[in-house]
Short mmCIF file of C-alpha atoms in Angstrom, two decimals:
data_model
loop_
_atom_site.label_atom_id
_atom_site.label_comp_id
_atom_site.label_asym_id
_atom_site.label_seq_id
_atom_site.Cartn_x
_atom_site.Cartn_y
_atom_site.Cartn_z
CA MET A 1 42.30 24.61 -10.42
CA ARG A 2 44.33 24.99 -7.19
CA LYS A 3 43.01 23.12 -4.16
CA HIS A 4 43.20 25.88 -1.58
CA TYR A 5 42.08 23.62 1.26
CA ILE A 6 45.37 21.72 0.98
CA ASP A 7 47.36 24.90 1.59
CA ASN A 8 45.01 25.99 4.38
CA LEU A 9 45.13 22.64 6.16
CA ARG A 10 48.92 22.65 5.98
CA SER A 11 49.06 26.20 7.37
CA ILE A 12 46.76 25.32 10.29
CA LEU A 13 48.73 22.20 11.17
CA ILE A 14 52.02 24.09 11.13
CA LEU A 15 50.58 26.86 13.31
CA ILE A 16 49.71 24.20 15.90
CA LEU A 17 53.41 23.32 16.17
CA ILE A 18 54.15 25.93 18.83
CA PRO A 19 51.54 24.89 21.45
CA TYR A 20 52.19 21.24 20.58
CA HIS A 21 55.97 21.44 21.05
CA ALA A 22 55.56 23.69 24.10
CA ALA A 23 53.49 20.97 25.77
CA MET A 24 56.33 18.46 25.34
CA ALA A 25 58.15 20.24 28.18
CA TRP A 26 55.57 18.68 30.56
CA ASN A 27 55.29 15.19 29.04
CA VAL A 28 54.63 12.54 31.69
CA TRP A 29 56.19 9.66 29.78
CA GLU A 30 59.64 11.19 30.39
CA GLU A 31 60.61 11.63 26.77
CA PRO A 32 63.79 13.76 26.57
CA ASN A 33 63.08 17.35 25.59
CA TYR A 34 65.13 20.52 25.18
CA ILE A 35 63.30 22.05 28.14
CA PHE A 36 61.76 19.67 30.65
CA PHE A 37 59.60 20.74 33.59
CA ASP A 38 57.65 18.53 35.99
CA GLY A 39 55.21 16.19 34.24
CA ASN A 40 51.67 17.50 33.85
CA ARG A 41 48.90 15.25 32.55
CA ILE A 42 46.62 18.10 31.49
CA ILE A 43 49.28 19.75 29.30
CA SER A 44 50.54 16.34 28.13
CA SER A 45 47.01 15.69 26.83
CA ILE A 46 47.64 18.31 24.12
CA VAL A 47 50.49 16.21 22.74
CA VAL A 48 48.62 12.89 22.97
CA PHE A 49 45.51 14.42 21.38
CA PHE A 50 47.32 15.62 18.25
CA SER A 51 50.17 13.12 17.93
CA PRO A 52 48.30 10.27 16.16
CA PHE A 53 47.38 12.36 13.10
CA PHE A 54 49.42 15.56 13.30
CA MET A 55 52.54 14.70 11.26
CA ALA A 56 50.69 11.97 9.36
CA ALA A 57 48.44 14.66 7.85
CA LEU A 58 51.43 16.65 6.58
CA PHE A 59 52.77 13.61 4.70
CA MET A 60 49.36 12.85 3.22
CA LEU A 61 48.98 16.47 2.09
CA ALA A 62 52.47 16.28 0.55
CA GLY A 63 51.30 13.29 -1.50
CA ILE A 64 48.25 15.19 -2.74
CA SER A 65 50.40 18.21 -3.64
CA THR A 66 52.83 15.94 -5.48
CA CYS A 67 50.05 14.68 -7.74
CA PHE A 68 49.21 18.21 -8.84
CA ALA A 69 52.88 19.23 -9.08
CA LEU A 70 53.66 16.37 -11.46
CA LYS A 71 50.99 17.60 -13.87
CA LYS A 72 53.21 20.63 -14.49
CA LYS A 73 56.73 19.27 -13.87
CA THR A 74 58.85 16.34 -14.95
CA PHE A 75 60.14 13.88 -12.37
CA TRP A 76 63.59 15.49 -12.49
CA GLN A 77 62.23 19.00 -12.10
CA TYR A 78 60.18 17.86 -9.12
CA LEU A 79 63.12 16.11 -7.43
CA SER A 80 65.44 19.03 -8.11
CA GLU A 81 62.96 21.35 -6.45
CA ARG A 82 62.55 18.93 -3.52
CA PHE A 83 66.33 18.86 -3.02
CA ARG A 84 66.54 22.64 -3.05
CA LYS A 85 63.55 23.16 -0.73
CA LEU A 86 64.17 20.27 1.67
CA ILE A 87 67.78 19.07 1.81
CA ILE A 88 69.46 22.48 1.75
CA PRO A 89 67.23 23.82 4.60
CA PHE A 90 67.74 20.51 6.43
CA LEU A 91 71.53 20.92 6.32
CA LEU A 92 71.49 24.62 7.14
CA GLY A 93 68.96 24.17 9.94
CA THR A 94 70.93 21.32 11.49
CA LEU A 95 74.25 23.19 11.30
CA ILE A 96 73.05 26.70 12.21
CA LEU A 97 69.85 26.53 14.29
CA MET A 98 70.27 23.26 16.17
CA PRO A 99 73.53 24.10 18.04
CA PRO A 100 71.92 27.09 19.88
CA ILE A 101 68.84 25.00 20.71
CA THR A 102 70.93 22.17 22.18
CA TYR A 103 73.11 24.71 24.00
CA ILE A 104 70.04 26.00 25.86
CA ALA A 105 68.95 22.39 26.49
CA ASP A 106 72.39 21.53 27.89
CA LYS A 107 72.31 24.53 30.23
CA PHE A 108 68.77 23.80 31.42
CA ASN A 109 68.90 20.01 31.72
CA THR A 110 72.50 19.27 32.68
CA GLY A 111 73.84 22.58 34.03
CA TYR A 112 76.37 23.12 31.24
CA SER A 113 78.53 26.12 32.20
CA GLY A 114 80.47 26.78 28.99
CA ASN A 115 79.63 29.52 26.51
CA SER A 116 77.66 29.09 23.30
CA LEU A 117 80.73 29.10 21.05
CA ARG A 118 82.40 26.38 23.08
CA HIS A 119 79.23 24.35 22.90
CA TYR A 120 79.60 23.90 19.13
CA THR A 121 82.34 21.38 19.93
CA VAL A 122 79.94 19.52 22.20
CA PHE A 123 77.22 19.51 19.53
CA PHE A 124 79.44 18.05 16.82
CA THR A 125 81.22 15.48 19.00
CA LYS A 126 78.57 14.24 21.45
CA PHE A 127 76.38 11.51 19.97
CA THR A 128 73.99 9.97 22.49
CA ASP A 129 70.23 9.56 21.99
CA LEU A 130 70.17 12.17 19.17
CA THR A 131 67.33 14.09 20.84
CA GLY A 132 69.59 17.04 21.67
CA ALA A 133 68.14 17.24 25.19
CA ASP A 134 71.58 16.60 26.70
CA GLY A 135 73.33 19.05 24.36
CA GLY A 136 74.49 16.38 21.94
CA PHE A 137 74.07 16.22 18.19
CA SER A 138 70.50 16.28 16.88
CA VAL A 139 68.66 17.17 13.69
CA GLY A 140 65.72 18.22 15.88
CA HIS A 141 62.50 19.07 14.08
CA PHE A 142 64.39 19.08 10.78
CA TRP A 143 63.86 15.32 10.66
CA PHE A 144 60.61 16.12 8.84
CA LEU A 145 62.50 17.72 5.93
CA LEU A 146 64.82 14.74 5.59
CA TYR A 147 61.95 12.24 5.80
CA LEU A 148 59.90 14.18 3.28
CA PHE A 149 62.78 14.20 0.80
CA ILE A 150 63.44 10.45 1.20
CA ILE A 151 59.72 9.70 0.90
CA SER A 152 59.39 11.98 -2.14
CA LEU A 153 62.32 10.14 -3.74
CA ALA A 154 60.85 6.71 -2.98
CA GLY A 155 57.37 7.85 -3.96
CA ILE A 156 58.56 9.14 -7.33
CA GLY A 157 60.20 5.77 -8.00
CA ILE A 158 56.93 3.94 -7.28
CA ILE A 159 54.92 6.42 -9.34
CA ALA A 160 57.35 6.12 -12.27
CA VAL A 161 56.98 2.31 -12.26
CA GLN A 162 53.19 2.65 -12.04
CA LYS A 163 53.14 4.98 -15.03
CA ARG A 164 55.20 2.54 -17.08
CA ILE A 165 52.60 -0.18 -16.63
CA LYS A 166 49.86 2.33 -17.48
CA SER A 167 47.80 1.74 -14.37
CA GLU A 168 45.06 4.26 -13.71
CA GLN A 169 44.75 6.22 -10.48
CA ALA A 170 42.00 5.24 -8.06
CA LYS A 171 38.67 6.82 -8.94
CA ASN A 172 35.57 4.78 -8.27
CA ILE A 173 36.60 3.52 -4.85
CA PRO A 174 33.68 2.66 -2.52
CA MET A 175 33.56 4.42 0.82
CA TRP A 176 33.98 1.20 2.81
CA LEU A 177 37.28 0.53 1.04
CA ILE A 178 38.50 4.05 1.79
CA CYS A 179 37.75 3.42 5.47
CA MET A 180 39.63 0.10 5.32
CA ALA A 181 42.71 1.79 3.85
CA GLY A 182 43.79 2.68 7.37
CA LEU A 183 44.16 -0.96 8.46
CA PRO A 184 47.85 -1.32 7.44
CA LEU A 185 48.93 1.59 9.66
CA PRO A 186 49.64 -0.47 12.83
CA LEU A 187 51.69 -2.96 10.77
CA LEU A 188 53.71 -0.21 9.08
CA SER A 189 54.34 1.93 12.16
CA ASN A 190 57.36 -0.10 13.30
CA LEU A 191 58.90 -0.60 9.85
CA LEU A 192 61.93 1.59 9.04
CA SER A 193 61.22 3.48 12.24
CA VAL A 194 63.72 5.86 13.82
CA GLY A 195 62.76 7.45 17.12
CA GLY A 196 59.14 6.37 16.67
CA LYS A 197 58.91 7.97 13.23
CA SER A 198 58.25 5.33 10.57
CA LEU A 199 59.39 5.92 6.99
CA ALA A 200 57.15 3.05 5.86
CA GLU A 201 54.03 4.49 7.50
CA TYR A 202 54.63 7.99 6.16
CA LEU A 203 55.44 6.71 2.67
CA TYR A 204 52.14 4.80 2.70
CA LEU A 205 50.24 7.96 3.67
CA PHE A 206 52.12 9.96 1.03
CA LEU A 207 51.06 7.43 -1.64
CA LEU A 208 47.46 7.41 -0.38
CA GLY A 209 47.49 11.17 -0.78
CA TYR A 210 48.85 10.86 -4.30
CA TYR A 211 46.57 8.05 -5.55
CA PHE A 212 43.42 8.43 -3.44
CA PHE A 213 42.97 11.91 -2.08
CA SER A 214 44.00 13.78 -5.19
CA GLU A 215 40.90 12.36 -6.90
CA GLU A 216 37.86 14.63 -6.82
CA SER A 217 35.40 11.70 -6.66
CA ILE A 218 37.05 10.34 -3.50
CA ILE A 219 37.30 13.81 -1.97
CA ARG A 220 33.57 14.33 -2.50
CA LYS A 221 32.81 11.03 -0.74
CA THR A 222 35.08 11.99 2.14
CA GLU A 223 33.37 15.37 2.39
CA ARG A 224 29.93 13.73 2.41
CA TYR A 225 30.77 11.58 5.46
CA LYS A 226 32.96 14.11 7.28
CA TRP A 227 30.76 14.41 10.38
CA ILE A 228 30.62 10.64 10.81
CA PHE A 229 34.41 10.51 10.46
CA LEU A 230 34.71 13.34 12.99
CA CYS A 231 32.58 11.49 15.54
CA ILE A 232 34.61 8.30 15.14
CA GLY A 233 37.93 10.14 15.09
CA LEU A 234 37.23 12.30 18.14
CA SER A 235 35.84 9.36 20.12
CA ALA A 236 38.96 7.32 19.36
CA THR A 237 41.20 10.31 20.12
CA VAL A 238 39.58 10.93 23.52
CA LEU A 239 39.79 7.21 24.33
CA ASN A 240 43.46 7.20 23.34
CA VAL A 241 44.18 10.19 25.62
CA TYR A 242 42.29 8.61 28.50
CA LEU A 243 43.90 5.18 28.23
CA PHE A 244 47.41 6.55 27.70
CA LEU A 245 47.40 9.28 30.35
CA TRP A 246 44.50 9.04 32.76
CA SER A 247 43.51 5.40 33.23
CA ASN A 248 44.90 3.65 36.28
CA THR A 249 44.71 0.35 34.45
CA LYS A 250 46.58 -0.15 31.20
CA TYR A 251 44.91 -1.78 28.20
CA PRO A 252 47.69 -1.74 25.56
CA ILE A 253 45.75 -3.51 22.79
CA ILE A 254 42.68 -1.26 23.15
CA ASN A 255 44.92 1.78 23.50
CA SER A 256 46.78 0.89 20.30
CA ALA A 257 43.51 0.28 18.43
CA ALA A 258 42.20 3.66 19.62
CA LYS A 259 45.39 5.42 18.54
CA TYR A 260 45.36 4.09 14.96
CA THR A 261 41.60 4.52 14.63
CA ALA A 262 42.08 8.13 15.72
CA GLU A 263 44.91 8.58 13.23
CA TRP A 264 43.01 7.34 10.20
CA PHE A 265 39.57 8.81 10.88
CA MET A 266 40.98 12.18 11.90
CA LEU A 267 42.90 12.22 8.60
CA LEU A 268 39.66 11.54 6.75
CA THR A 269 37.98 14.25 8.84
CA LEU A 270 40.66 16.81 7.97
CA ILE A 271 40.32 16.09 4.26
CA GLY A 272 36.50 16.18 4.38
CA ILE A 273 36.23 19.31 6.52
CA GLY A 274 39.04 20.97 4.59
CA LYS A 275 37.23 20.42 1.31
CA GLY A 276 33.91 21.55 2.79
CA PHE A 277 35.00 24.66 4.70
CA LEU A 278 38.60 25.61 3.87
CA ASN A 279 38.63 25.64 0.09
CA PHE A 280 39.06 29.40 -0.26
CA LYS A 281 41.79 31.99 -0.62
CA THR A 282 42.13 35.32 1.18
CA GLU A 283 45.06 37.64 1.76
CA LEU A 284 45.58 36.04 5.18
CA THR A 285 45.46 32.43 3.98
CA SER A 286 47.71 33.27 1.04
CA TYR A 287 50.22 34.87 3.41
CA LEU A 288 50.14 31.96 5.85
CA SER A 289 50.66 29.52 2.99
CA LYS A 290 53.70 31.49 1.78
CA ILE A 291 55.38 31.58 5.18
CA SER A 292 54.38 28.11 6.46
CA PHE A 293 57.69 26.53 5.47
CA ARG A 294 59.67 29.33 7.13
CA PHE A 295 57.41 29.09 10.19
CA TYR A 296 58.29 25.41 10.52
CA ILE A 297 62.00 26.16 10.32
CA TYR A 298 62.16 29.07 12.79
CA HIS A 299 59.53 28.33 15.42
CA TYR A 300 61.43 25.93 17.66
CA ILE A 301 64.45 28.08 18.46
CA TRP A 302 62.17 30.87 19.70
CA LEU A 303 60.04 28.49 21.74
CA VAL A 304 63.04 26.91 23.49
CA MET A 305 64.61 30.31 24.17
CA PHE A 306 61.42 31.80 25.63
CA GLN A 307 60.70 28.72 27.75
CA TYR A 308 64.22 28.96 29.15
CA LEU A 309 63.94 32.69 29.91
CA ILE A 310 60.34 32.76 31.14
CA PHE A 311 61.02 29.88 33.56
CA ARG A 312 62.91 32.34 35.75
CA LEU A 313 59.79 34.52 36.05
CA PHE A 314 56.90 32.04 36.25
CA ASN A 315 58.39 28.77 37.46
CA GLU A 316 55.62 28.49 40.09
CA ASN A 317 52.75 29.28 37.69
CA THR A 318 52.28 26.48 35.18
CA LEU A 319 49.58 28.28 33.16
CA LEU A 320 51.76 31.36 32.56
CA LEU A 321 54.86 29.25 32.01
CA TYR A 322 53.02 27.49 29.20
CA ALA A 323 51.05 30.40 27.72
CA VAL A 324 53.61 33.24 27.74
CA PRO A 325 56.36 31.42 25.75
CA VAL A 326 53.72 30.23 23.28
CA PHE A 327 52.44 33.78 22.77
CA LEU A 328 55.92 35.31 22.45
CA SER A 329 57.06 32.51 20.12
CA TYR A 330 54.23 33.25 17.69
CA ILE A 331 55.19 36.93 17.59
CA ALA A 332 58.92 36.28 17.19
CA THR A 333 58.42 33.55 14.57
CA PHE A 334 56.13 35.72 12.44
CA ILE A 335 58.62 38.61 12.65
CA CYS A 336 61.43 36.25 11.65
CA CYS A 337 59.39 34.87 8.73
CA GLU A 338 58.54 38.34 7.48
CA ALA A 339 62.14 39.54 7.78
CA SER A 340 63.45 36.52 5.84
CA ARG A 341 60.77 37.04 3.18
CA LYS A 342 61.85 40.65 2.67
CA ILE A 343 65.51 39.66 2.50
CA SER A 344 64.68 36.99 -0.11
CA SER A 345 62.61 39.51 -2.10
CA CYS A 346 65.47 42.03 -2.05
CA LYS A 347 67.93 39.42 -3.25
CA SER A 348 65.55 38.32 -6.03
CA GLY A 349 65.07 41.95 -7.05
CA LYS A 350 68.83 42.54 -7.26
CA ARG A 351 69.28 39.42 -9.39
CA SER A 352 66.51 40.57 -11.73
CA VAL A 353 68.14 44.00 -12.11
CA GLY A 354 71.52 42.37 -12.69
CA ASN A 355 70.10 40.20 -15.44
#
């Protein structure tokens, strides 16, 4: 039986990408961004609120999905599909979509005066901090596809070894042990980390998804305590936002503890609430699930373009400068997703007729 809450959680998280990435243009910690306005703590709070658990949840959900996928596919079939769905879009996205994004960033941040065609030379020859904010080479948001493929590859290796020694998946795990499973996160967060994105941490979450949160008995326990997890997770999240952005005095140890507590208990909350309230399928949820991957691929180029254009109209009105590009980016991304779906359907139809 398909776990619809996994698809629905993934769709919701991916839909949050646009307001989340839009808020990065106002970050107060001066992280390079394609479009960077003056720092704003209120808008920056959106990023800090979601960042502890946002991408972590996608890797955990990928681990859960992998467990169910491997019940129908061999390891090689799974990896072949992962290569086709992750590496090919990663390469195409980096080579086709990233140059225009970094071109806009170069014009906005450094005053680049060349045309977009000339900027391709800049993109493929300028290697600096790899963020793309200065127009140089960057894989941008496509890092997630590369990480997910590497983690899927490593995860399959671990799972294959586990199956050889005939170990059973976790089933009768007490709730206190599930809560304690988040303790390694601070230790793993700096291992194999590139740009603050840890392969070790995300692999751990992927494997927790595969071994723990694919088990119905554990899911039921998580669902039972979801409101307790929500209280702990939200309290830690609010504390993390306050200490990181709003406190005049810095408490790095407490701030770090709040961040990782927020990460783990909000992950448990998402699983519990997802199972309790999102385990259904409608035409809308089915559609969102089908386009979620395309949405991830296309959303950023529209957001950067609209932020660049709208800045000329509303540069004195922060609320409109944030809200209008977000609104327009949703419309343009959905149109782009639907157009690409129809093109893919037409191509599939022609192949079927040809066969």
